[in-house]
Short mmCIF file of C-alpha atoms in Angstrom, two decimals:
data_model
loop_
_atom_site.label_atom_id
_atom_site.label_comp_id
_atom_site.label_asym_id
_atom_site.label_seq_id
_atom_site.Cartn_x
_atom_site.Cartn_y
_atom_site.Cartn_z
CA LEU A 177 -155.42 -137.86 -19.32
CA PRO A 178 -154.99 -139.18 -15.68
CA TRP A 179 -154.61 -142.35 -16.69
CA LYS A 180 -151.48 -142.12 -18.63
CA SER A 181 -148.49 -141.39 -16.93
CA LEU A 182 -146.20 -137.69 -17.17
CA ALA A 183 -143.17 -139.88 -18.83
CA SER A 184 -145.54 -141.64 -21.68
CA ILE A 185 -147.25 -138.58 -22.29
CA VAL A 186 -144.14 -136.52 -23.20
CA GLN A 187 -142.76 -139.81 -25.12
CA PHE A 188 -145.47 -139.75 -27.19
CA TYR A 189 -145.07 -135.63 -27.67
CA TYR A 190 -141.97 -136.07 -29.07
CA MET A 191 -142.81 -139.09 -31.33
CA TRP A 192 -145.22 -137.26 -32.95
CA LYS A 193 -143.61 -134.24 -33.63
CA THR A 194 -140.84 -136.35 -35.81
CA THR A 195 -143.66 -137.90 -38.13
CA ASP A 196 -144.73 -136.94 -41.50
CA ARG A 197 -148.38 -136.09 -40.36
CA TYR A 198 -146.76 -133.60 -37.27
CA ILE A 199 -144.72 -131.95 -40.69
CA GLN A 200 -148.04 -131.68 -42.98
CA GLN A 201 -149.88 -129.94 -40.06
CA LYS A 202 -147.53 -127.70 -39.54
CA ARG A 203 -147.08 -126.84 -43.44
CA LEU A 204 -151.05 -126.45 -43.57
CA LYS A 205 -151.63 -124.22 -40.62
CA VAL A 206 -148.46 -121.67 -41.75
CA ALA A 207 -150.45 -121.87 -44.97
CA GLU A 208 -153.52 -120.90 -43.41
CA ALA A 209 -152.11 -117.92 -41.57
CA ASP A 210 -150.43 -116.91 -44.43
CA SER A 211 -153.74 -117.00 -46.65
CA LYS A 212 -155.52 -115.18 -43.73
CA LEU A 213 -152.99 -111.93 -43.83
CA LYS A 214 -153.39 -111.52 -47.63
CA GLN A 215 -156.98 -111.03 -47.35
CA VAL A 216 -156.73 -107.89 -44.54
CA TYR A 217 -158.24 -105.05 -46.03
CA ILE A 218 -156.63 -101.44 -45.01
CA PRO A 219 -158.31 -98.81 -46.21
CA THR A 220 -156.50 -95.50 -47.06
#
């Protein structure tokens, strides 16, 4: 984002990390990765 200063981007990033929305996204991502692991078939 060339029209934003680095300081404002960093400030937004840390503010975003403290929101409930970020926490929900993080949980969803972990659950999705977990489900992918369970679907792997390993032939014997």
